[in-house]
Amino acid sequence: MIKLNSKIILEKEFKKSMKGYSIEQVDQFLDQIMEDYDAFEKQLNELRAENERLKADLENSTRRQATVQTPTPNTNFDILKRLSNLEKHVFGSKLSE
């Protein structure tokens, strides 16, 4: 679970002391962190959108596969039988002579 975002980082206040860190350096570093968080959030949103699109594509593909009926494979015997019937029909009694 993500606990921070760029707004929380921007609004974070630190106590000041005499021998503390340079305020400018801390602010610069926090600015870099905010930029990273914004980039991560953008990338995360893009990946979520892509994930949803891919899920929808997969679901549509699965539906299309279910509706497409695969023809039964023809064996050589089936082909020869059909060819014989076609020859009988086209040439008729000439074949038996």
Short mmCIF file of N, CA, C and O in Angstrom, two decimals:
data_model
loop_
_atom_site.label_atom_id
_atom_site.label_comp_id
_atom_site.label_asym_id
_atom_site.label_seq_id
_atom_site.Cartn_x
_atom_site.Cartn_y
_atom_site.Cartn_z
N MET A 1 0.85 -1.19 0.00
CA MET A 1 0.00 0.00 0.00
C MET A 1 0.89 1.24 0.00
O MET A 1 1.83 1.35 0.78
N ILE A 2 0.57 2.16 -0.88
CA ILE A 2 1.35 3.39 -0.99
C ILE A 2 0.85 4.40 0.03
O ILE A 2 -0.34 4.70 0.09
N LYS A 3 1.76 4.88 0.85
CA LYS A 3 1.38 5.80 1.92
C LYS A 3 1.64 7.27 1.56
O LYS A 3 1.08 8.16 2.17
N LEU A 4 2.51 7.52 0.59
CA LEU A 4 2.86 8.89 0.25
C LEU A 4 2.44 9.21 -1.18
O LEU A 4 2.32 8.35 -2.01
N ASN A 5 2.22 10.48 -1.39
CA ASN A 5 2.05 11.00 -2.74
C ASN A 5 2.74 12.36 -2.78
O ASN A 5 3.23 12.86 -1.77
N SER A 6 2.80 12.97 -3.95
CA SER A 6 3.57 14.21 -4.08
C SER A 6 3.00 15.34 -3.24
O SER A 6 3.74 16.18 -2.73
N LYS A 7 1.70 15.35 -3.01
CA LYS A 7 1.09 16.42 -2.20
C LYS A 7 1.53 16.29 -0.73
O LYS A 7 1.88 17.30 -0.10
N ILE A 8 1.52 15.07 -0.21
CA ILE A 8 1.93 14.85 1.18
C ILE A 8 3.40 15.23 1.35
O ILE A 8 3.79 15.87 2.34
N ILE A 9 4.22 14.86 0.38
CA ILE A 9 5.65 15.19 0.44
C ILE A 9 5.84 16.70 0.40
O ILE A 9 6.64 17.26 1.17
N LEU A 10 5.10 17.38 -0.46
CA LEU A 10 5.22 18.84 -0.59
C LEU A 10 4.82 19.55 0.70
O LEU A 10 5.48 20.50 1.13
N GLU A 11 3.80 19.04 1.36
CA GLU A 11 3.28 19.72 2.55
C GLU A 11 3.98 19.31 3.85
O GLU A 11 3.69 19.86 4.91
N LYS A 12 4.92 18.37 3.76
CA LYS A 12 5.63 17.91 4.95
C LYS A 12 6.50 19.02 5.52
O LYS A 12 7.25 19.67 4.81
N GLU A 13 6.37 19.27 6.82
CA GLU A 13 7.17 20.28 7.52
C GLU A 13 8.13 19.58 8.47
O GLU A 13 7.77 18.60 9.13
N PHE A 14 9.35 20.07 8.53
CA PHE A 14 10.35 19.51 9.43
C PHE A 14 10.71 20.56 10.47
O PHE A 14 10.70 21.76 10.20
N LYS A 15 11.06 20.09 11.66
CA LYS A 15 11.50 21.00 12.72
C LYS A 15 12.88 21.53 12.35
O LYS A 15 13.71 20.83 11.80
N LYS A 16 13.12 22.79 12.71
CA LYS A 16 14.41 23.40 12.41
C LYS A 16 15.24 23.45 13.69
O LYS A 16 14.72 23.68 14.78
N SER A 17 16.51 23.21 13.53
CA SER A 17 17.41 23.31 14.67
C SER A 17 18.68 24.02 14.25
O SER A 17 18.94 24.21 13.06
N MET A 18 19.48 24.37 15.20
CA MET A 18 20.70 25.14 14.93
C MET A 18 21.67 24.34 14.06
O MET A 18 22.27 24.87 13.16
N LYS A 19 21.87 23.11 14.39
CA LYS A 19 22.85 22.31 13.67
C LYS A 19 22.16 21.29 12.76
O LYS A 19 22.63 20.18 12.60
N GLY A 20 21.09 21.69 12.14
CA GLY A 20 20.33 20.80 11.29
C GLY A 20 20.86 20.76 9.87
O GLY A 20 21.90 21.32 9.54
N TYR A 21 20.10 20.09 9.02
CA TYR A 21 20.46 19.99 7.61
C TYR A 21 20.15 21.28 6.88
O TYR A 21 19.35 22.09 7.33
N SER A 22 20.74 21.45 5.72
CA SER A 22 20.47 22.61 4.88
C SER A 22 19.05 22.51 4.35
O SER A 22 18.67 21.51 3.71
N ILE A 23 18.26 23.52 4.62
CA ILE A 23 16.87 23.53 4.19
C ILE A 23 16.78 23.43 2.67
O ILE A 23 15.92 22.73 2.14
N GLU A 24 17.67 24.10 1.96
CA GLU A 24 17.65 24.07 0.50
C GLU A 24 17.93 22.67 -0.03
O GLU A 24 17.27 22.21 -0.98
N GLN A 25 18.88 21.97 0.57
CA GLN A 25 19.20 20.62 0.12
C GLN A 25 18.04 19.66 0.38
O GLN A 25 17.71 18.81 -0.46
N VAL A 26 17.42 19.80 1.55
CA VAL A 26 16.27 18.95 1.87
C VAL A 26 15.14 19.22 0.88
O VAL A 26 14.52 18.30 0.35
N ASP A 27 14.87 20.50 0.61
CA ASP A 27 13.81 20.87 -0.33
C ASP A 27 14.10 20.34 -1.74
O ASP A 27 13.20 19.83 -2.42
N GLN A 28 15.34 20.43 -2.18
CA GLN A 28 15.71 19.91 -3.50
C GLN A 28 15.50 18.40 -3.57
O GLN A 28 14.99 17.88 -4.55
N PHE A 29 15.91 17.72 -2.49
CA PHE A 29 15.75 16.27 -2.47
C PHE A 29 14.27 15.89 -2.46
O PHE A 29 13.85 14.98 -3.18
N LEU A 30 13.47 16.58 -1.68
CA LEU A 30 12.03 16.31 -1.66
C LEU A 30 11.39 16.60 -3.01
O LEU A 30 10.46 15.89 -3.43
N ASP A 31 11.88 17.61 -3.72
CA ASP A 31 11.38 17.89 -5.07
C ASP A 31 11.65 16.71 -6.00
O ASP A 31 10.79 16.34 -6.81
N GLN A 32 12.84 16.13 -5.89
CA GLN A 32 13.18 14.96 -6.71
C GLN A 32 12.26 13.78 -6.36
O GLN A 32 11.79 13.06 -7.25
N ILE A 33 12.02 13.59 -5.08
CA ILE A 33 11.13 12.50 -4.65
C ILE A 33 9.73 12.72 -5.20
O ILE A 33 9.09 11.78 -5.70
N MET A 34 9.25 13.96 -5.16
CA MET A 34 7.91 14.27 -5.69
C MET A 34 7.84 13.97 -7.18
O MET A 34 6.84 13.41 -7.66
N GLU A 35 8.88 14.32 -7.92
CA GLU A 35 8.89 14.05 -9.36
C GLU A 35 8.83 12.54 -9.61
O GLU A 35 8.10 12.09 -10.50
N ASP A 36 9.58 11.78 -8.82
CA ASP A 36 9.55 10.32 -8.96
C ASP A 36 8.17 9.77 -8.65
O ASP A 36 7.66 8.90 -9.37
N TYR A 37 7.57 10.24 -7.58
CA TYR A 37 6.23 9.77 -7.22
C TYR A 37 5.23 10.08 -8.33
O TYR A 37 4.39 9.25 -8.67
N ASP A 38 5.32 11.27 -8.90
CA ASP A 38 4.42 11.63 -10.01
C ASP A 38 4.65 10.72 -11.21
O ASP A 38 3.70 10.26 -11.85
N ALA A 39 5.94 10.44 -11.52
CA ALA A 39 6.25 9.55 -12.64
C ALA A 39 5.76 8.14 -12.37
O ALA A 39 5.19 7.48 -13.25
N PHE A 40 5.95 7.66 -11.15
CA PHE A 40 5.47 6.31 -10.79
C PHE A 40 3.95 6.23 -10.87
O PHE A 40 3.40 5.24 -11.35
N GLU A 41 3.28 7.26 -10.41
CA GLU A 41 1.82 7.27 -10.45
C GLU A 41 1.32 7.27 -11.90
O GLU A 41 0.38 6.54 -12.24
N LYS A 42 1.98 8.06 -12.75
CA LYS A 42 1.59 8.09 -14.16
C LYS A 42 1.81 6.72 -14.80
O LYS A 42 0.94 6.20 -15.50
N GLN A 43 2.96 6.12 -14.54
CA GLN A 43 3.27 4.80 -15.10
C GLN A 43 2.29 3.75 -14.57
O GLN A 43 1.82 2.89 -15.32
N LEU A 44 1.97 3.82 -13.29
CA LEU A 44 1.03 2.87 -12.70
C LEU A 44 -0.35 2.99 -13.35
O LEU A 44 -0.97 1.97 -13.68
N ASN A 45 -0.80 4.21 -13.57
CA ASN A 45 -2.10 4.41 -14.23
C ASN A 45 -2.09 3.89 -15.66
O ASN A 45 -3.07 3.28 -16.12
N GLU A 46 -0.97 4.11 -16.38
CA GLU A 46 -0.86 3.60 -17.74
C GLU A 46 -0.89 2.07 -17.75
O GLU A 46 -1.54 1.45 -18.59
N LEU A 47 -0.18 1.46 -16.82
CA LEU A 47 -0.14 -0.01 -16.75
C LEU A 47 -1.50 -0.59 -16.36
O LEU A 47 -1.90 -1.63 -16.88
N ARG A 48 -2.20 0.09 -15.48
CA ARG A 48 -3.54 -0.36 -15.12
C ARG A 48 -4.47 -0.31 -16.33
O ARG A 48 -5.26 -1.23 -16.56
N ALA A 49 -4.39 0.80 -17.08
CA ALA A 49 -5.23 0.93 -18.28
C ALA A 49 -4.88 -0.15 -19.30
O ALA A 49 -5.77 -0.75 -19.91
N GLU A 50 -3.58 -0.39 -19.49
CA GLU A 50 -3.16 -1.44 -20.43
C GLU A 50 -3.64 -2.81 -19.96
O GLU A 50 -4.10 -3.63 -20.77
N ASN A 51 -3.56 -3.06 -18.68
CA ASN A 51 -4.00 -4.33 -18.10
C ASN A 51 -5.50 -4.53 -18.36
O ASN A 51 -5.93 -5.61 -18.77
N GLU A 52 -6.29 -3.51 -18.16
CA GLU A 52 -7.73 -3.60 -18.40
C GLU A 52 -8.01 -3.85 -19.89
O GLU A 52 -8.87 -4.65 -20.24
N ARG A 53 -7.25 -3.16 -20.76
CA ARG A 53 -7.44 -3.34 -22.20
C ARG A 53 -7.09 -4.77 -22.60
O ARG A 53 -7.82 -5.40 -23.37
N LEU A 54 -6.00 -5.30 -22.07
CA LEU A 54 -5.59 -6.66 -22.40
C LEU A 54 -6.59 -7.69 -21.88
O LEU A 54 -6.87 -8.69 -22.56
N LYS A 55 -7.14 -7.44 -20.70
CA LYS A 55 -8.17 -8.35 -20.17
C LYS A 55 -9.39 -8.35 -21.08
O LYS A 55 -9.97 -9.40 -21.36
N ALA A 56 -9.79 -7.16 -21.54
CA ALA A 56 -10.95 -7.06 -22.44
C ALA A 56 -10.66 -7.75 -23.76
O ALA A 56 -11.51 -8.46 -24.30
N ASP A 57 -9.44 -7.56 -24.29
CA ASP A 57 -9.06 -8.24 -25.54
C ASP A 57 -9.10 -9.75 -25.38
O ASP A 57 -9.57 -10.47 -26.26
N LEU A 58 -8.60 -10.23 -24.26
CA LEU A 58 -8.59 -11.67 -24.00
C LEU A 58 -10.01 -12.21 -23.91
O LEU A 58 -10.32 -13.26 -24.47
N GLU A 59 -10.86 -11.48 -23.22
CA GLU A 59 -12.25 -11.91 -23.09
C GLU A 59 -12.95 -11.94 -24.45
O GLU A 59 -13.65 -12.90 -24.77
N ASN A 60 -12.71 -10.92 -25.27
CA ASN A 60 -13.31 -10.89 -26.61
C ASN A 60 -12.76 -12.02 -27.47
O ASN A 60 -13.50 -12.65 -28.23
N SER A 61 -11.48 -12.28 -27.36
CA SER A 61 -10.86 -13.36 -28.13
C SER A 61 -11.43 -14.71 -27.72
O SER A 61 -11.70 -15.55 -28.57
N THR A 62 -11.63 -14.90 -26.43
CA THR A 62 -12.19 -16.15 -25.93
C THR A 62 -13.62 -16.33 -26.44
O THR A 62 -14.01 -17.43 -26.84
N ARG A 63 -14.37 -15.25 -26.46
CA ARG A 63 -15.75 -15.31 -26.97
C ARG A 63 -15.76 -15.67 -28.45
O ARG A 63 -16.56 -16.48 -28.90
N ARG A 64 -14.86 -15.04 -29.22
CA ARG A 64 -14.81 -15.32 -30.66
C ARG A 64 -14.42 -16.76 -30.91
O ARG A 64 -14.96 -17.41 -31.80
N GLN A 65 -13.49 -17.28 -30.14
CA GLN A 65 -13.07 -18.67 -30.31
C GLN A 65 -14.23 -19.62 -30.02
O GLN A 65 -14.37 -20.64 -30.69
N ALA A 66 -15.02 -19.29 -29.04
CA ALA A 66 -16.14 -20.16 -28.68
C ALA A 66 -17.20 -20.18 -29.77
O ALA A 66 -17.86 -21.20 -29.99
N THR A 67 -17.37 -19.06 -30.47
CA THR A 67 -18.40 -19.00 -31.50
C THR A 67 -17.95 -19.59 -32.83
O THR A 67 -18.78 -19.99 -33.64
N VAL A 68 -16.65 -19.61 -33.06
CA VAL A 68 -16.13 -20.19 -34.31
C VAL A 68 -16.15 -21.70 -34.18
O VAL A 68 -15.59 -22.27 -33.28
N GLN A 69 -16.83 -22.34 -35.11
CA GLN A 69 -16.88 -23.79 -35.09
C GLN A 69 -15.80 -24.32 -36.01
O GLN A 69 -15.73 -23.94 -37.18
N THR A 70 -14.99 -25.18 -35.49
CA THR A 70 -13.94 -25.75 -36.30
C THR A 70 -14.50 -26.89 -37.12
O THR A 70 -15.19 -27.76 -36.60
N PRO A 71 -14.23 -26.88 -38.43
CA PRO A 71 -14.73 -27.97 -39.27
C PRO A 71 -13.98 -29.25 -38.93
O PRO A 71 -12.85 -29.23 -38.50
N THR A 72 -14.68 -30.35 -39.15
CA THR A 72 -14.04 -31.64 -38.89
C THR A 72 -12.98 -31.88 -39.94
O THR A 72 -13.18 -31.58 -41.12
N PRO A 73 -11.85 -32.38 -39.54
CA PRO A 73 -10.78 -32.59 -40.50
C PRO A 73 -11.16 -33.68 -41.49
O PRO A 73 -11.78 -34.68 -41.15
N ASN A 74 -10.80 -33.46 -42.75
CA ASN A 74 -11.09 -34.43 -43.80
C ASN A 74 -9.97 -35.46 -43.86
O ASN A 74 -8.80 -35.11 -43.88
N THR A 75 -10.37 -36.68 -43.91
CA THR A 75 -9.39 -37.75 -44.08
C THR A 75 -9.28 -38.06 -45.57
O THR A 75 -10.12 -37.64 -46.37
N ASN A 76 -8.26 -38.77 -45.92
CA ASN A 76 -8.09 -39.16 -47.32
C ASN A 76 -9.27 -39.98 -47.80
O ASN A 76 -9.71 -39.85 -48.95
N PHE A 77 -9.79 -40.83 -46.95
CA PHE A 77 -10.94 -41.66 -47.32
C PHE A 77 -12.14 -40.78 -47.67
O PHE A 77 -12.84 -41.03 -48.66
N ASP A 78 -12.39 -39.75 -46.82
CA ASP A 78 -13.52 -38.85 -47.08
C ASP A 78 -13.35 -38.12 -48.41
O ASP A 78 -14.30 -37.96 -49.18
N ILE A 79 -12.13 -37.72 -48.69
CA ILE A 79 -11.87 -37.00 -49.94
C ILE A 79 -12.08 -37.92 -51.14
O ILE A 79 -12.71 -37.53 -52.13
N LEU A 80 -11.57 -39.13 -51.04
CA LEU A 80 -11.75 -40.09 -52.14
C LEU A 80 -13.23 -40.42 -52.36
O LEU A 80 -13.69 -40.55 -53.50
N LYS A 81 -13.97 -40.55 -51.30
CA LYS A 81 -15.39 -40.85 -51.40
C LYS A 81 -16.13 -39.70 -52.08
O LYS A 81 -16.96 -39.91 -52.97
N ARG A 82 -15.80 -38.48 -51.71
CA ARG A 82 -16.44 -37.32 -52.33
C ARG A 82 -16.07 -37.22 -53.81
O ARG A 82 -16.91 -36.90 -54.65
N LEU A 83 -14.81 -37.48 -54.11
CA LEU A 83 -14.35 -37.44 -55.49
C LEU A 83 -15.08 -38.50 -56.33
O LEU A 83 -15.51 -38.22 -57.46
N SER A 84 -15.24 -39.68 -55.77
CA SER A 84 -15.94 -40.74 -56.47
C SER A 84 -17.39 -40.34 -56.74
O SER A 84 -17.91 -40.54 -57.84
N ASN A 85 -18.06 -39.80 -55.76
CA ASN A 85 -19.44 -39.36 -55.94
C ASN A 85 -19.54 -38.26 -56.98
O ASN A 85 -20.47 -38.23 -57.79
N LEU A 86 -18.57 -37.35 -56.99
CA LEU A 86 -18.56 -36.27 -57.98
C LEU A 86 -18.37 -36.83 -59.38
O LEU A 86 -19.05 -36.41 -60.32
N GLU A 87 -17.45 -37.76 -59.52
CA GLU A 87 -17.23 -38.39 -60.83
C GLU A 87 -18.48 -39.11 -61.33
O GLU A 87 -18.84 -39.02 -62.51
N LYS A 88 -19.15 -39.82 -60.44
CA LYS A 88 -20.39 -40.50 -60.82
C LYS A 88 -21.44 -39.50 -61.28
O LYS A 88 -22.16 -39.74 -62.24
N HIS A 89 -21.51 -38.39 -60.59
CA HIS A 89 -22.50 -37.38 -60.93
C HIS A 89 -22.18 -36.72 -62.26
O HIS A 89 -23.07 -36.50 -63.10
N VAL A 90 -20.91 -36.41 -62.49
CA VAL A 90 -20.52 -35.69 -63.70
C VAL A 90 -20.52 -36.63 -64.91
O VAL A 90 -21.06 -36.31 -65.97
N PHE A 91 -19.89 -37.78 -64.76
CA PHE A 91 -19.74 -38.66 -65.91
C PHE A 91 -20.84 -39.70 -66.00
O PHE A 91 -20.99 -40.36 -67.03
N GLY A 92 -21.56 -39.91 -64.95
CA GLY A 92 -22.69 -40.82 -64.97
C GLY A 92 -22.31 -42.24 -65.34
O GLY A 92 -21.37 -42.79 -64.80
N SER A 93 -23.04 -42.80 -66.28
CA SER A 93 -22.87 -44.21 -66.63
C SER A 93 -21.63 -44.45 -67.48
O SER A 93 -21.25 -45.58 -67.71
N LYS A 94 -20.98 -43.42 -67.97
CA LYS A 94 -19.79 -43.60 -68.82
C LYS A 94 -18.67 -44.30 -68.05
O LYS A 94 -17.84 -44.98 -68.64
N LEU A 95 -18.63 -44.11 -66.74
CA LEU A 95 -17.58 -44.72 -65.93
C LEU A 95 -17.72 -46.24 -65.85
O LEU A 95 -16.75 -46.96 -65.81
N SER A 96 -18.95 -46.69 -65.83
CA SER A 96 -19.17 -48.14 -65.69
C SER A 96 -18.93 -48.89 -67.00
O SER A 96 -18.81 -50.09 -67.01
N GLU A 97 -18.88 -48.21 -68.12
CA GLU A 97 -18.69 -48.85 -69.42
C GLU A 97 -17.25 -49.23 -69.67
O GLU A 97 -16.30 -48.86 -69.28
#
